């Protein structure tokens, strides 16, 4: 009989939390008891899991007694405050926030790229940033075969990455514009900052807070996390992250310069056979990845693969994935499956 686990989901009422529950259900994760945790605001809410109602409780340091696997998705501050308590109670914590990703003690894992790192954990395994996950999953077969020298990425990110309220705000603003009414932005680009911008019918070149070097934190996450996950600090990475009024699915324009000459057909076939990656690339059929086709699916979609015109060792491509699935909940549940000794291939 397979072992059954006591599992906690912290941030269960959020956009990522909802998908975590869906993935645990779909994968029939071996759960003997499920604890759903949130802030005091949502405590008492009932959420459905496997046809039964589970009451959400307020997350406190004592919530983790007896918990074996804890999935955190309630923001970095909550992770910083509660993960040490969860680890003390013996839980393996899989953290969806930025809190521990660059901690040298914490493995930062995309199973298709560096599943071997999971074995080194000391109680915490970090789930990378959504935009980073889909990019490194697609680039891994090219790194293995040719080596990667340089990456230049521009993102076109969905509003659901900024939470359930950002999705509501985008729908509300779209109605306001179409009805000719005034738009009053409340959340985007960053809920905690005073200045807000309209997202409906717009493109906002700011995701997360600005850093002193002129990059945003989202851009710096992509730069640092890519090097850590790919295990090569010498890869040159630059990123520009843009929010667009798409609800689900991040798209990325990626320039990747390889360390050696490559054959385009071979590169395509490596992408086509990479685990978790689907090649959608046929200009004659106008076939390429789209957020609308990626939404709701766990894979990373790659297309528009073409040789760069100036640098023959480089290629350009378009990478799309559902930011709440491979970008968050699915990647976290994949890690949980490996922790639980399941082979999820
Ligand atoms: P969301 O829709 O705004 O949901 C936030 C969740 O956190 C809710 O369940 C909320 O509970 C809970 N929460 C907030 N403050 C809390 C507190 N003090 N104590 C306990 N729970 C608290 O946001 P989301 O999109 O699901 O994202 C949640 C977090 O996941 C983000 O902050 C980010 O760090 C991370 N994230 C990671 C990725 C990734 O790339 N891997 C992608 C998106 C998000 P209430 O219902 O009680 O408010
Ligand atoms: N601010 O996981 O706003 O660090 O889209 C993911 C998404 C942080 C993260 C976003 C963010 C993260 C967003």
PDB file of C-alpha atoms and ligand atoms in Angstrom, residues 96-98 101 128-130 157-162 189 207-208 218 221 225 243 250, ligand 2:
ATOM      1  CA  UNK A  96       5.837  28.955  -4.368  1.00  0.00           C
ATOM      2  CA  UNK A  97       7.069  32.372  -3.236  1.00  0.00           C
ATOM      3  CA  UNK A  98      10.301  34.294  -3.704  1.00  0.00           C
ATOM      4  CA  UNK A 101      14.586  30.702  -3.887  1.00  0.00           C
ATOM      5  CA  UNK A 128      10.808  29.024  -9.187  1.00  0.00           C
ATOM      6  CA  UNK A 129       9.111  32.067 -10.640  1.00  0.00           C
ATOM      7  CA  UNK A 130       6.499  31.228 -13.281  1.00  0.00           C
ATOM      8  CA  UNK A 157       2.646  37.975 -18.788  1.00  0.00           C
ATOM      9  CA  UNK A 158      -0.912  37.177 -17.805  1.00  0.00           C
ATOM     10  CA  UNK A 159      -2.627  39.095 -15.024  1.00  0.00           C
ATOM     11  CA  UNK A 160      -3.440  35.907 -13.055  1.00  0.00           C
ATOM     12  CA  UNK A 161       0.238  35.884 -12.023  1.00  0.00           C
ATOM     13  CA  UNK A 162      -0.611  38.835  -9.790  1.00  0.00           C
ATOM     14  CA  UNK A 189       1.190  46.859 -11.532  1.00  0.00           C
ATOM     15  CA  UNK A 207       6.088  43.355 -12.862  1.00  0.00           C
ATOM     16  CA  UNK A 208       6.968  43.548  -9.164  1.00  0.00           C
ATOM     17  CA  UNK A 218      10.501  39.969 -11.695  1.00  0.00           C
ATOM     18  CA  UNK A 221      14.161  36.741 -10.484  1.00  0.00           C
ATOM     19  CA  UNK A 225      16.879  31.817 -10.952  1.00  0.00           C
ATOM     20  CA  UNK A 243       2.144  42.617 -18.133  1.00  0.00           C
ATOM     21  CA  UNK A 250       2.613  33.735 -20.024  1.00  0.00           C
TER      22      UNK A 250
HETATM   23  N1  LIG B   2       4.865  39.450  -8.544  1.00  0.00           N
HETATM   24  O1  LIG B   2       6.490  33.918  -7.839  1.00  0.00           O
HETATM   25  O2  LIG B   2       3.001  39.592 -10.273  1.00  0.00           O
HETATM   26  O3  LIG B   2       7.739  35.595  -7.330  1.00  0.00           O
HETATM   27  O4  LIG B   2       2.939  38.059 -11.802  1.00  0.00           O
HETATM   28  C1  LIG B   2       5.080  35.493  -9.522  1.00  0.00           C
HETATM   29  C2  LIG B   2       4.259  36.318 -10.245  1.00  0.00           C
HETATM   30  C3  LIG B   2       5.752  37.292  -8.161  1.00  0.00           C
HETATM   31  C4  LIG B   2       6.729  35.113  -7.831  1.00  0.00           C
HETATM   32  C5  LIG B   2       3.310  38.488 -10.711  1.00  0.00           C
HETATM   33  C6  LIG B   2       4.932  38.130  -8.883  1.00  0.00           C
HETATM   34  C7  LIG B   2       5.811  35.991  -8.511  1.00  0.00           C
HETATM   35  C8  LIG B   2       4.186  37.622  -9.920  1.00  0.00           C
END
